[in-house]
Each structure stands twice: as structure tokens, then as C-alpha cells.
Short mmCIF file of C-alpha atoms in Angstrom, two decimals:
data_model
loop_
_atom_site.label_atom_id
_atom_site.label_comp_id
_atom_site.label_asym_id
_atom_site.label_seq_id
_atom_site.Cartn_x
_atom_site.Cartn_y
_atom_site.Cartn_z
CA UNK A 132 21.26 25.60 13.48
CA UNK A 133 20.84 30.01 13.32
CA UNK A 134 17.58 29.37 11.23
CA UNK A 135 16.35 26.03 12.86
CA UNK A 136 16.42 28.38 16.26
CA UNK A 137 14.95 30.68 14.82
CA UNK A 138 11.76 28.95 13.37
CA UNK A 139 11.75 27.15 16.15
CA UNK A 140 11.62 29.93 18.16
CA UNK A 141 8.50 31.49 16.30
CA UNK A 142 6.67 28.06 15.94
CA UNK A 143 6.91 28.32 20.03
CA UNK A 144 6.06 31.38 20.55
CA UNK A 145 2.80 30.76 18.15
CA UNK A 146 1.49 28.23 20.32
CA UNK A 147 2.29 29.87 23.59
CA UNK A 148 0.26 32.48 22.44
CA UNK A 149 -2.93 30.20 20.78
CA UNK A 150 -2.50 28.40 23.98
CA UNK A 151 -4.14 31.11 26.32
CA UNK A 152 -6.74 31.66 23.76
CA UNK A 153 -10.47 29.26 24.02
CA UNK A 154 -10.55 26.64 20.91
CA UNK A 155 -13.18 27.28 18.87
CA UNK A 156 -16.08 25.02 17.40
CA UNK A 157 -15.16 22.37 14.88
CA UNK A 158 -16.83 22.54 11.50
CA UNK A 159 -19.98 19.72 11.44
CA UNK A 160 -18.86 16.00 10.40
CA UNK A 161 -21.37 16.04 7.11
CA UNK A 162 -19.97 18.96 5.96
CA UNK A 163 -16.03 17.11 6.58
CA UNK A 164 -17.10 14.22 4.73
CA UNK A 165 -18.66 16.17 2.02
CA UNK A 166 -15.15 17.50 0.82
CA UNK A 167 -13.16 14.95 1.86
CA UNK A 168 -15.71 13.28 -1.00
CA UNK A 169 -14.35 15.82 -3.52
CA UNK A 170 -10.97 15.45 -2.69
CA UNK A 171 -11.28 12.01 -3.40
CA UNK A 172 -12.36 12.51 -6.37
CA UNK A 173 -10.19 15.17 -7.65
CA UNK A 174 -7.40 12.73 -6.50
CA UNK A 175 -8.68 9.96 -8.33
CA UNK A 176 -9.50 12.01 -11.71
CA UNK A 177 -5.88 13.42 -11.13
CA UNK A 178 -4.41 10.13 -11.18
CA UNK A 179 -6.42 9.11 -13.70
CA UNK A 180 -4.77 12.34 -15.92
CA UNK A 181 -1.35 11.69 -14.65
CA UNK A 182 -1.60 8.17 -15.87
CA UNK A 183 -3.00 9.06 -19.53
CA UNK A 184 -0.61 12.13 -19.80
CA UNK A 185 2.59 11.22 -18.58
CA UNK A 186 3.19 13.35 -15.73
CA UNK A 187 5.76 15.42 -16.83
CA UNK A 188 3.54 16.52 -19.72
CA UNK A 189 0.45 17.04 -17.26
CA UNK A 190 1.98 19.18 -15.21
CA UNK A 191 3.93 21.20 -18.11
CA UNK A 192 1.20 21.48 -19.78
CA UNK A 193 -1.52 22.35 -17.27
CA UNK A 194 1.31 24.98 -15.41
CA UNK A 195 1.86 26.94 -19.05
CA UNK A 196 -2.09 26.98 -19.26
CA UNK A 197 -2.71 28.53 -16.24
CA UNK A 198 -0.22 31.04 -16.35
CA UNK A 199 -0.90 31.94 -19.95
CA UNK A 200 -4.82 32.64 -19.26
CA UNK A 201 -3.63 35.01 -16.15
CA UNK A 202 -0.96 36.45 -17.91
CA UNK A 203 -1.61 39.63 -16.57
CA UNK A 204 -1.58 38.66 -13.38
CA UNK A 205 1.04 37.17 -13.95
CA UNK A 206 3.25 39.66 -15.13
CA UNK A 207 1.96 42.62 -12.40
CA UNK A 208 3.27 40.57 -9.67
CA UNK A 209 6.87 39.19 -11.17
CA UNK A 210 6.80 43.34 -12.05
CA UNK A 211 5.52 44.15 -8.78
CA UNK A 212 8.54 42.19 -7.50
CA UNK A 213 11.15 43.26 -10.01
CA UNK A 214 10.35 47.07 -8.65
CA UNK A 215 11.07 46.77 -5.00
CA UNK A 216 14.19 45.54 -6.34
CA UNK A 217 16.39 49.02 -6.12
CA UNK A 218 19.37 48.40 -8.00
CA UNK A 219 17.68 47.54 -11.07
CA UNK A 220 15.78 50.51 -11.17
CA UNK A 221 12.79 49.80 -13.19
CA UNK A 222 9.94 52.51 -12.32
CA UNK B 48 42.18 52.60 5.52
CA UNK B 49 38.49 50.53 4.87
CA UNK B 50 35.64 52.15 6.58
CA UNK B 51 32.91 50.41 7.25
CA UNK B 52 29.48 52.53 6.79
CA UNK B 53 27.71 52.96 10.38
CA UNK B 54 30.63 51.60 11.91
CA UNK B 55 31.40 54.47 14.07
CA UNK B 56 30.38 54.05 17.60
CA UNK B 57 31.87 51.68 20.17
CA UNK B 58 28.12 50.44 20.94
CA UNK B 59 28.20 49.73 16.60
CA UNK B 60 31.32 48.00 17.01
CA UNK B 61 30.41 46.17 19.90
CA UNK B 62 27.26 45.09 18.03
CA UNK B 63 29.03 43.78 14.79
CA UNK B 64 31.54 42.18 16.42
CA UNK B 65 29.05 40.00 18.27
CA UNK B 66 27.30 39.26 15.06
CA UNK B 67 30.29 38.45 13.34
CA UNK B 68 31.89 36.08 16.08
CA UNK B 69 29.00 34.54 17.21
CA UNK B 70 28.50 32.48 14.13
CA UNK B 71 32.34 31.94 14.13
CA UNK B 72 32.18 30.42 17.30
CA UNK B 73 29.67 28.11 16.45
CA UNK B 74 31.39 27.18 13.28
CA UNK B 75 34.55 26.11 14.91
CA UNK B 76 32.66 23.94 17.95
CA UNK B 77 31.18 21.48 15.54
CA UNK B 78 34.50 21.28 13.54
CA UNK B 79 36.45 19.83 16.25
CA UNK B 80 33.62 17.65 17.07
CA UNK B 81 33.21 16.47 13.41
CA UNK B 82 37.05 16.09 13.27
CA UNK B 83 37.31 13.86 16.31
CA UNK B 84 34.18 11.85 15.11
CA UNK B 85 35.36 11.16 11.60
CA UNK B 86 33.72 10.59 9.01
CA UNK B 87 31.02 8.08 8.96
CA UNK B 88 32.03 6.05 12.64
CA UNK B 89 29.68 6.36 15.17
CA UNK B 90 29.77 5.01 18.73
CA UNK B 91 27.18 2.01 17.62
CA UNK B 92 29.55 1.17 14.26
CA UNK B 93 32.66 0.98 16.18
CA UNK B 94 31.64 -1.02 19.40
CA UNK B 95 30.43 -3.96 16.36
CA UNK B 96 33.68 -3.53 14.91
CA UNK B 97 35.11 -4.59 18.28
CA UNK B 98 33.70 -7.18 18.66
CA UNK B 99 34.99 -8.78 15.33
CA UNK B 100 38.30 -7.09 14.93
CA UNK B 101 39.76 -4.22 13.75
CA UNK B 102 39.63 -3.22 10.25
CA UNK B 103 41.57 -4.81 7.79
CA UNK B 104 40.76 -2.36 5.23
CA UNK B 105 37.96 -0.31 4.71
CA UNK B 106 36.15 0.69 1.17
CA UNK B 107 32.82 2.37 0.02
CA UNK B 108 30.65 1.61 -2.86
CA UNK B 109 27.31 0.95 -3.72
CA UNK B 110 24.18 -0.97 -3.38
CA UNK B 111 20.83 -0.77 -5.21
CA UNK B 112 17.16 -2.08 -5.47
CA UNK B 113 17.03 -2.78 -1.51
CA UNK B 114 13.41 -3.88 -0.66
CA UNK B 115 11.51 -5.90 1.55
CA UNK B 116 8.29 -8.24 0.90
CA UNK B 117 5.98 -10.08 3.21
CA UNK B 118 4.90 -9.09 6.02
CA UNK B 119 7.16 -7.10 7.14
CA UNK B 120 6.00 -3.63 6.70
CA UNK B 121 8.54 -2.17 4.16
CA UNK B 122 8.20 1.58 5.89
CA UNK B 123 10.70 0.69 8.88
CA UNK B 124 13.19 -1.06 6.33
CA UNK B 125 15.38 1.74 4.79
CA UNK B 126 16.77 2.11 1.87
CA UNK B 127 19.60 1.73 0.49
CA UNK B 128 21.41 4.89 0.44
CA UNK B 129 24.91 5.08 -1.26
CA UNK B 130 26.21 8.28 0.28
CA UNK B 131 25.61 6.36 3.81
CA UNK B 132 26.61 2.82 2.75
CA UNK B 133 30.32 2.01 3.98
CA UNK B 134 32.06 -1.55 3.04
CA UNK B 135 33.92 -2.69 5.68
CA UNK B 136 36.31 -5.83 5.69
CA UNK B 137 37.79 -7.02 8.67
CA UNK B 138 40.39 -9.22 9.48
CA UNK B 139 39.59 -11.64 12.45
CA UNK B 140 42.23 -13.57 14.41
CA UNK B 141 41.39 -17.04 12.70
CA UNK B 142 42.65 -15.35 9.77
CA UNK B 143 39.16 -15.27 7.60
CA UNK B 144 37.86 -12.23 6.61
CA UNK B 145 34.66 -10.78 6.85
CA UNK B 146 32.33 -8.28 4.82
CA UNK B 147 30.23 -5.70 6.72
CA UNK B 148 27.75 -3.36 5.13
CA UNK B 149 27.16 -0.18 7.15
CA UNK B 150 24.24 1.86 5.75
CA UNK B 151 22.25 4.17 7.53
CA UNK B 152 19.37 6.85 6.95
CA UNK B 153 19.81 8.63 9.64
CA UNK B 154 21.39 8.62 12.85
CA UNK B 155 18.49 6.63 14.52
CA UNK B 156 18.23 3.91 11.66
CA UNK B 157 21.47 2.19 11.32
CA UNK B 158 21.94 -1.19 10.33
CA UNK B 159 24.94 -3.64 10.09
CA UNK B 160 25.13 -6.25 7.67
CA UNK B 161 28.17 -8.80 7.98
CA UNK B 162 28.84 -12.09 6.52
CA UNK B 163 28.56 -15.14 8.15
CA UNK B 164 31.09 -18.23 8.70
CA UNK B 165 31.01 -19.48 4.95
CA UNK B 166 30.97 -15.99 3.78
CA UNK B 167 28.15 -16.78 1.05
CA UNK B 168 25.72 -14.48 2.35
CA UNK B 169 24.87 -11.92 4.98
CA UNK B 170 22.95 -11.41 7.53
CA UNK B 171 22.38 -8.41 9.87
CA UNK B 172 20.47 -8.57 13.28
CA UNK B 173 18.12 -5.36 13.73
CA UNK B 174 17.80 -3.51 16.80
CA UNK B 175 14.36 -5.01 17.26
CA UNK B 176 16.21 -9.02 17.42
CA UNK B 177 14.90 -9.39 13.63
CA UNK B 178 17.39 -11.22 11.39
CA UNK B 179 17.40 -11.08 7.69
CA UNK B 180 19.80 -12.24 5.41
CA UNK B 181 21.38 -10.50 2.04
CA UNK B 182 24.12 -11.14 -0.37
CA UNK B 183 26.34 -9.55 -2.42
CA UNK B 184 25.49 -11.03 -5.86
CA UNK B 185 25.60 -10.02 -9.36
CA UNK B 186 21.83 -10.19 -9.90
CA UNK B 187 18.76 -10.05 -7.15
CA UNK B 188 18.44 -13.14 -4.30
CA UNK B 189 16.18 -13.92 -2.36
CA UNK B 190 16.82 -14.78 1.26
CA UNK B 191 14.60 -16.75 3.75
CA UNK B 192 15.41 -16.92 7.77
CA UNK B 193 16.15 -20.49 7.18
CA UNK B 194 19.62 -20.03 5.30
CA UNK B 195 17.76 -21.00 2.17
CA UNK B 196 16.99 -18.42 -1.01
CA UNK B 197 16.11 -18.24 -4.25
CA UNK B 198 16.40 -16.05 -7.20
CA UNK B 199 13.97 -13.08 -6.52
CA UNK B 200 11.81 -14.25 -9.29
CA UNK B 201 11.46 -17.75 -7.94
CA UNK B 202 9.38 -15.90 -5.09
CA UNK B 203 6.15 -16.35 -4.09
CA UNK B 204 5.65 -16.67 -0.81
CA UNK B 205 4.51 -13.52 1.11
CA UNK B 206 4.18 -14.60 4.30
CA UNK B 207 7.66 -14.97 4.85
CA UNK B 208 9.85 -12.33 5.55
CA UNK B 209 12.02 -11.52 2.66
CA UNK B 210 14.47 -9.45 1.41
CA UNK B 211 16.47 -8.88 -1.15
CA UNK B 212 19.40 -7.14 -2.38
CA UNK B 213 19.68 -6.88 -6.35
CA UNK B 214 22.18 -5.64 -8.27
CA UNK B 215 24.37 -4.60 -5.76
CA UNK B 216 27.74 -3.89 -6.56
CA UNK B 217 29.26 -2.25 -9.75
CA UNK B 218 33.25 -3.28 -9.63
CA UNK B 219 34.25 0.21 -10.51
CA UNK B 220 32.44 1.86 -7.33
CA UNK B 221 34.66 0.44 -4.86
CA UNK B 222 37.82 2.10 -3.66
CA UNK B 223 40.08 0.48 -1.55
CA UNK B 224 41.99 1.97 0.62
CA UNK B 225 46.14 1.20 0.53
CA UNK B 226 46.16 -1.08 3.30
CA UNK B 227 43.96 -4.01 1.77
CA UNK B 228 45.02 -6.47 -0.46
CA UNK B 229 42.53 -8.10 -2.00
CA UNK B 230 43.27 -11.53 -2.04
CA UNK B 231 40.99 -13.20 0.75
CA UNK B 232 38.26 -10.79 -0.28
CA UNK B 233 37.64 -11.71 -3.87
CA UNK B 234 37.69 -15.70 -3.03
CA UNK B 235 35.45 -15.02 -0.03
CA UNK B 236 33.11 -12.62 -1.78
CA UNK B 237 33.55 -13.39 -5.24
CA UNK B 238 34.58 -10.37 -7.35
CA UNK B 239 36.69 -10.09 -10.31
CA UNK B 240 40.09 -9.68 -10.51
CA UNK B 241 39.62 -6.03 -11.72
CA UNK B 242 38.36 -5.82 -8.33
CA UNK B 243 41.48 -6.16 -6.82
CA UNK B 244 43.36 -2.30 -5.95
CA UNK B 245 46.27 -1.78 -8.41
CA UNK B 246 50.22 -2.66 -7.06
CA UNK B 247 52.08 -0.47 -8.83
CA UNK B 248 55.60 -2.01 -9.45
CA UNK B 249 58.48 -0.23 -8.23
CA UNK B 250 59.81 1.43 -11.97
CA UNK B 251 56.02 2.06 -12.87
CA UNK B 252 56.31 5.71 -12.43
CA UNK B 253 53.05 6.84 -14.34
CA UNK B 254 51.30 4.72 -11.31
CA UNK B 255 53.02 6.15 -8.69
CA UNK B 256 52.07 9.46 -10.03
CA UNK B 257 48.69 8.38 -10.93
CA UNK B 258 48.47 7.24 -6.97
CA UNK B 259 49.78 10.56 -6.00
CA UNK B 260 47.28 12.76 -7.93
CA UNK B 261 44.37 10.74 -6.52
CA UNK B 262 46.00 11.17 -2.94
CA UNK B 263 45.91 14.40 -3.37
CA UNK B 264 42.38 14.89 -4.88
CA UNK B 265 40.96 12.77 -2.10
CA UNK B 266 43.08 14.66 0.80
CA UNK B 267 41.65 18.37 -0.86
CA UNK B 268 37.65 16.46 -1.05
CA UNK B 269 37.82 15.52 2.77
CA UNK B 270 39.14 18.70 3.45
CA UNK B 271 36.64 20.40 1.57
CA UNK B 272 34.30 17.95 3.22
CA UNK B 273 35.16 19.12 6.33
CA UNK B 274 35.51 22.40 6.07
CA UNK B 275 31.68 22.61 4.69
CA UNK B 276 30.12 20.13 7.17
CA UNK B 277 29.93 23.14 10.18
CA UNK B 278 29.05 25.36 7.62
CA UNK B 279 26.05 23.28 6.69
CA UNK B 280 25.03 22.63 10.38
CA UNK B 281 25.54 26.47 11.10
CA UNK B 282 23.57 27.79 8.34
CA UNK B 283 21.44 24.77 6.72
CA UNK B 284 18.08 24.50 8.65
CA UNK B 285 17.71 20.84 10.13
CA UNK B 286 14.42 19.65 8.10
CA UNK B 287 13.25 17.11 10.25
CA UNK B 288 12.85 19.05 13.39
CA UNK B 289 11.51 22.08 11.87
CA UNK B 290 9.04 19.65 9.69
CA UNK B 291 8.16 17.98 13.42
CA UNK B 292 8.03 21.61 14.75
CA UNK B 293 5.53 22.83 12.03
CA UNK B 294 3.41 19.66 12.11
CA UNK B 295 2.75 20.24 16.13
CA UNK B 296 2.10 23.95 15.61
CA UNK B 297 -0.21 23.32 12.63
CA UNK B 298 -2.40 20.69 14.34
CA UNK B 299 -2.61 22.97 17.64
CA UNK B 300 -3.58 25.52 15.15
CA UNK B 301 -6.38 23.39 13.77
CA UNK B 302 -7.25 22.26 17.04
CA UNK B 303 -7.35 26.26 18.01
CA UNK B 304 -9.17 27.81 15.20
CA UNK B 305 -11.39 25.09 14.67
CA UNK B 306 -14.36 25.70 11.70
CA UNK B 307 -11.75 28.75 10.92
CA UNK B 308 -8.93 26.82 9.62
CA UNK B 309 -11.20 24.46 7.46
CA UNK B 310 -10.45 26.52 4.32
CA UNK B 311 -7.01 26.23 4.68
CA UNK B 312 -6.91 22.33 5.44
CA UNK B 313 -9.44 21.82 2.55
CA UNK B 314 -6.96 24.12 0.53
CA UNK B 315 -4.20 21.65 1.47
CA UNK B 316 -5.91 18.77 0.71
CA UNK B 317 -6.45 19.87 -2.62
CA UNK B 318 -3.62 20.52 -3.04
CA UNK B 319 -2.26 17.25 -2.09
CA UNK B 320 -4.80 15.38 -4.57
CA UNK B 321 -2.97 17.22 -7.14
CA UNK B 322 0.37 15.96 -6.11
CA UNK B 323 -0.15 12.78 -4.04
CA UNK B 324 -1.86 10.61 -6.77
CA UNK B 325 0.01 7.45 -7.43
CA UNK B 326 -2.81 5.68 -4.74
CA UNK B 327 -5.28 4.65 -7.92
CA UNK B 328 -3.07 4.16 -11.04
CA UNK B 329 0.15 2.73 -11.94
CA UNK B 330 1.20 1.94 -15.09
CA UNK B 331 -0.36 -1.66 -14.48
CA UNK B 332 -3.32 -1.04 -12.92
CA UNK B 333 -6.17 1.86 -12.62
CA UNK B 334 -9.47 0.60 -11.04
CA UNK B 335 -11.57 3.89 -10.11
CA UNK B 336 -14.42 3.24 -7.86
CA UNK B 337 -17.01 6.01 -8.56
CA UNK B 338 -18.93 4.83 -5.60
CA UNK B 339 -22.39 5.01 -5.59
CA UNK B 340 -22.32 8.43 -6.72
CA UNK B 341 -24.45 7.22 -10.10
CA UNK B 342 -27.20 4.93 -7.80
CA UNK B 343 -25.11 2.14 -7.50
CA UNK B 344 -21.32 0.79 -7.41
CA UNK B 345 -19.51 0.54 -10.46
CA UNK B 346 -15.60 0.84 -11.02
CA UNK B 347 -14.03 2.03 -14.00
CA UNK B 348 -11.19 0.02 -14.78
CA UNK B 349 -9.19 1.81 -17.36
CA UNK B 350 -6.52 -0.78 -17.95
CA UNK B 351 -9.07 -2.85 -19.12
CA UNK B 352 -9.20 -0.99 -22.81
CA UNK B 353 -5.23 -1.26 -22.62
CA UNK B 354 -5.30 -5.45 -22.27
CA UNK B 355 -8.29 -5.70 -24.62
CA UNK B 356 -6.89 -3.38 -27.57
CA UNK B 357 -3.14 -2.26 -26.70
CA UNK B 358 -3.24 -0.37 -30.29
CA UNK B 359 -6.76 1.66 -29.51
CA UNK B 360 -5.09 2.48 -26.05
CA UNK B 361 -1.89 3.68 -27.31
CA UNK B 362 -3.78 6.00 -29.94
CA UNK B 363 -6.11 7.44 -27.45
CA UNK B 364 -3.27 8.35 -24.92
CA UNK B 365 -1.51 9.75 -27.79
CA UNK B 366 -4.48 12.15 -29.19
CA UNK B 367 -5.11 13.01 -26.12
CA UNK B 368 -1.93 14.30 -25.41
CA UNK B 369 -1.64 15.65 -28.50
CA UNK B 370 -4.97 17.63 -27.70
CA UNK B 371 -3.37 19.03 -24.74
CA UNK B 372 -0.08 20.26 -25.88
CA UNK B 373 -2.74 21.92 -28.69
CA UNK B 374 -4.67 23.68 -26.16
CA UNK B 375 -1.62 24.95 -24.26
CA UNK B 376 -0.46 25.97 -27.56
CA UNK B 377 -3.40 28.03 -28.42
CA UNK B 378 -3.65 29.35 -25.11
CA UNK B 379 0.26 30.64 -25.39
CA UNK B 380 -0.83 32.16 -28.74
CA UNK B 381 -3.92 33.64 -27.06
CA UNK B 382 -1.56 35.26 -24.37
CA UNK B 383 1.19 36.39 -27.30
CA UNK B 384 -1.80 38.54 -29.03
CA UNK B 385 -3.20 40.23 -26.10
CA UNK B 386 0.14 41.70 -25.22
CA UNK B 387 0.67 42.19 -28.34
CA UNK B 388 -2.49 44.66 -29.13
CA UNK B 389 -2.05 46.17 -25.92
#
């Protein structure tokens, strides 16, 4: 109920305050229908992948490559993390 | 003496004593509502019960493989859910007894399922005047409005409404409570003997004590059950209104930001393609229309291979995993040597 209120309360406030501010332009239909092409397509290979892989694999698989190619990345942020943490420590 | 660290002023302790009892407050206010309430009854469950008697005895269990078929659009069904399913039998003054199935989803999707006269199936009127029918059986029916069913694969019709109930009861899920006997419940329904709740004989003392323990595990769960329920509406955000919440703020967002916010909702989308993809394949069927993206239609039907040559699918799907755990492999190894020169 505390945190329901108090998203709530945010979500509100959010849209009282886009609410006094003009909308702004749309993006163009062609341009819409251009990506909602890709998506398609990305959702279609995807299943296709999921099918062929098992999913449990796929995403395994796919989730360990990612994170093994930006390793470094990887590892500054968890560290980045780790040292705002200040009973551990770690300078 | 405990001290409390920035606890010194009157203005502190005014502060932390409103942070402290404010939740507290709250806590107790839903407990005395949940304990008055009980635990699954709601207003609409008990004015039915009325109207048939009052329980004889009451007992939970469960119920799988609930579906509908036809034309009736399977969304507004429910499902089966066996933390909300309650087994009710009642008692009415001709002396028969009756069956109802209470199962709910929430509190604004409730359905009661009873038996009828001859107690060889069950039928349940929706709040929208629809009736279906059901059984309790020991493998899946099929119902039809007319009082007549089949075995669920005896069906083919889809225009009728159907729906079916398969494999519903286990007899070890059901606990009875002390008060029912048994007896008119297994003729009427059907269930085993080893249905029936255990009399233990008056010298039987390992039963007695056996009934004792299992009072007393059951009285410590509903307490525990009720001591966590405030705690959980206290402290446990309610999903549904916050998920209702975000999906008005987001679209006024959109609607706000306009060409702005396409990155974001083409980010999403993406996104979902990776996780929403069950819409093309299933294990029996994967038809992929590449449109006319190559100068003209064609679909890729990749179950096609698998019915022509099962063996020549198999192997491919299994290379080609195996050529994927490879790469992942490799790329781990890849990772393992950079850290390890640096």
C-alpha cells in the first residue's frame, strides 16, 4: 500500500506536470511502418531461433555471449557498484 | 540504557515515532478486517451458499488443464488456479449433497461451479447469464450446453461452446475438514474410498496424535497466514494498479513527447520481439511469411524439413546448437585471456 502510494503519487504528479506542457509532433507514418517492419522481422527470426535452439539454451547462450564480448564493461559497472557499497570497502 | 543515534530532540522523537506508528497502524486495520473476512469467503461466495444451505463440510484441492474452445474467446475464461480453488460440499434439506467449486483470479473474476440434481456433472452460471458445464472426472470431458459430452478427444466441433476440465482431482490433495463424513460424497461424486477422511478409533492413539500434530501445524500456518497477509498489503506494491498507473502515464507520455519518445517505444518493441515470440512457431508449426520483401510472397515453412526428413531435422537442430554453445565457449575463453594478459 506505502509503495503503491507512493508510485502512484509520482506517476500523478508526472502527468500533472506533462499536462500543462503543448504535445509535440508525431513522428511521420512511413517512417512508423518502416520499423514496425523490422520488428517484425526480428520477432519472426527470433522465433524462428527460439524454436531451433530450445529457449533456455538461446537465451543462455546468447546472455553469456554478450556479456563475455563486453566484459569490461561489464566488470567496471558491477565494480562501479560494489564501491559505493561502504562497508565492504573496496577502493 | 539503548540510545538511539540522532535521537535526541523532542522534534527527532516526534518524527520517529510517527514513522514508526504510522505503518503500525496500518498493519493492524487490515488485520481485523482480514480476520473478520476469513479466509477465502467473500460477500458474492456466501450469499450462493445461502441459497443452497449451509456447509456441510468444506475442503480444498486441486484442479488442472481448465480451458475453453469455440467461440468463446478463452481470454475472459480464467484459469484454474489452485491457491484460489475452494471445494465446497453442502448439505441441502432434501438430504442430497452437493459439490461447489469456488475458484477465482481475482476479486472481480469469480466463478461458482456446483453440481446439478443427478450430481454427474457441473455446471456454473457466469455473471454474464452464460452456462457451461464441467465435471469432476478422472480424465478430460467434454461438456456441451445440451447436458450431452464427450471425451475431449471425441471433439470437433468449434462452434459450440466448450469446456473442459481434465484431470482434475488428485485424491491426496483434498483435506477434509472434521465435520464431513464422506459417505454421500464419494457415491455422489465418485471418489475412492481413500478419499474418505480417516476415523480414528477410540484406542488408536498414534491417530489421535497424528490428528493433533496436524491440528496444530494447520492452527500455526493460518496464523502465520494471517499474521503476513497485512504485512503483504502494507509493504507489497499492488501490481495491477501500479501496472494500470504506468500504462496511462506512459501513453500520455507518448502522446506528450511525440517524435521524442519514438526511440524509446522502438527500444521497447525490440525488446518485446526478443521476448514475445511464440506468435510464428510452436513446436508444430513455423510458417514465416517474408512478405514481398524478395519481389514477391513466399513463406518459409520450416516444419516442412521436420515432416519430410525427421532424422535431417533432428541433426541440424542439434549442430546447430552445438555450434552455439561452441561460440559461447570460445567467446568465454576469449574473455578468460584478456583478463588474463592484462
Amino acid at each position: 500500500m506505502i509503495l503503491t502510494f507512493i508510485i502512484t503519487s509520482i506517476m500523478k504528479l508526472t502527468e500533472l506536470i506533462f499536462s500543462v506542457l503543448p504535445s509535440l509532433p508525431a513522428m511521420p507514418t512511413e517512417i512508423i511502418n518502416g520499423t514496425a517492419w523490422i520488428i517484425t522481422s526480428i520477432q519472426k527470426m527470433t522465433s524462428l531461433l527460439m524454436m531451433l535452439f530450445n529457449p533456455i539454451i538461446f537465451t543462455a547462450c546468447i546472455s553469456t555471449i554478450l556479456i563475455a564480448l563486453n566484459f569490461n564493461y561489464v566488470y567496471q559497472s558491477i565494480m562501479w557498484i560494489i564501491r559505493k557499497i561502504p562497508l565492504l570497502n573496496i577502493k | 540504557m539503548i540510545r538511539i543515534s540522532g535521537l535526541t530532540t523532542k522534534k527527532h522523537k516526534l518524527v520517529y515515532a510517527i514513522i514508526f506508528l504510522f505503518p503500525l497502524i496500518l498493519t493492524l486495520i487490515p488485520h481485523q478486517a482480514h480476520a473478520w473476512t476469513g479466509d477465502f469467503q467473500t460477500p458474492s461466495y456466501q450469499s450462493y451458499i445461502e441459497q443452497w444451505d449451509w456447509p456441510r463440510a468444506m475442503s480444498k484441492g486441486y484442479i488442472y488443464n481448465a480451458y475453453s474452445d469455440g467461440d468463446y474467446p478463452p481470454a475472459t475464461y480464467p484459469d484454474f488456479d489452485p491457491e484460489n480453488t475452494s471445494y465446497i460440499i453442502v448439505q441441502k434439506p432434501t438430504g442430497s449433497t452437493d459439490l461447489i467449486i469456488y475458484f477465482t483470479k481475482s476479486d472481480q473474476d469469480k466463478i461458482i461451479i456446483k453440481s446439478d440434481e443427478n450430481g454427474n456433472y457441473i455446471t456454473s452460471t457466469r455473471a454474464d447469464g452464460l452456462l457451461f458445464y464441467a465435471q469432476i472426472a478422472d480424465r478430460p470431458k467434454t461438456f456441451f450446453p445440451n447436458n450431452y459430452y464427450l471425451d475431449a478427444s471425441d471433439s470437433n466441433s468449434t462452434t459450440t461452446k466448450i469446456y473442459s476440465i481434465g484431470y482434475p482431482l488428485g485424491s491426496n490433495n483434498i483435506a477434509y475438514d472434521s465435520t464431513y463424513s464422506g459417505r454421500t460424497y464419494n457415491n455422489k461424486i465418485g471418489y475412492t474410498s481413500s478419499d474418505s477422511p480417516i476415523s480414528c478409533s477410540p484406542l488408536d492413539f498414534g491417530c489421535w496424535i497424528t490428528k493433533a500434530f496436524d491440528g496444530v501445524t494447520d492452527t500455526l500456518k493460518k496464523f502465520g497466514q494471517a499474521m503476513l497477509k497485512p504485512f503483504v498489503w502494507l509493504w507489497i506494491p499492488d501490481t495491477t494498479q501500479i501496472k494500470a498507473q504506468f500504462d496511462d502515464t506512459n501513453a500520455m507520455l507518448i502522446e506528450k513527447l511525440g517524435f521524442l519518445s519514438f526511440p524509446f517505444v522502438f527500444l521497447g518493441d525490440v525488446i518485446s520481439a526478443f521476448t514475445n515470440n511464440t506468435l510464428w512457431c510452436t513446436d508444430g508449426n513455423c510458417k514465416i511469411d517474408t512478405g514481398n520483401l524478395f519481389g514477391s510472397n513466399f513463406t518459409i515453412d520450416i516444419m516442412a524439413l521436420k515432416n519430410m526428413n525427421s532424422d535431417l531435422y533432428n541433426a541440424t537442430v542439434i549442430i546447430m546448437r552445438g555450434v552455439l554453445i561452441m561460440i559461447t565457449i570460445s567467446a568465454v575463453y576469449h574473455a578468460y585471456m584478456r583478463v588474463i594478459r592484462a
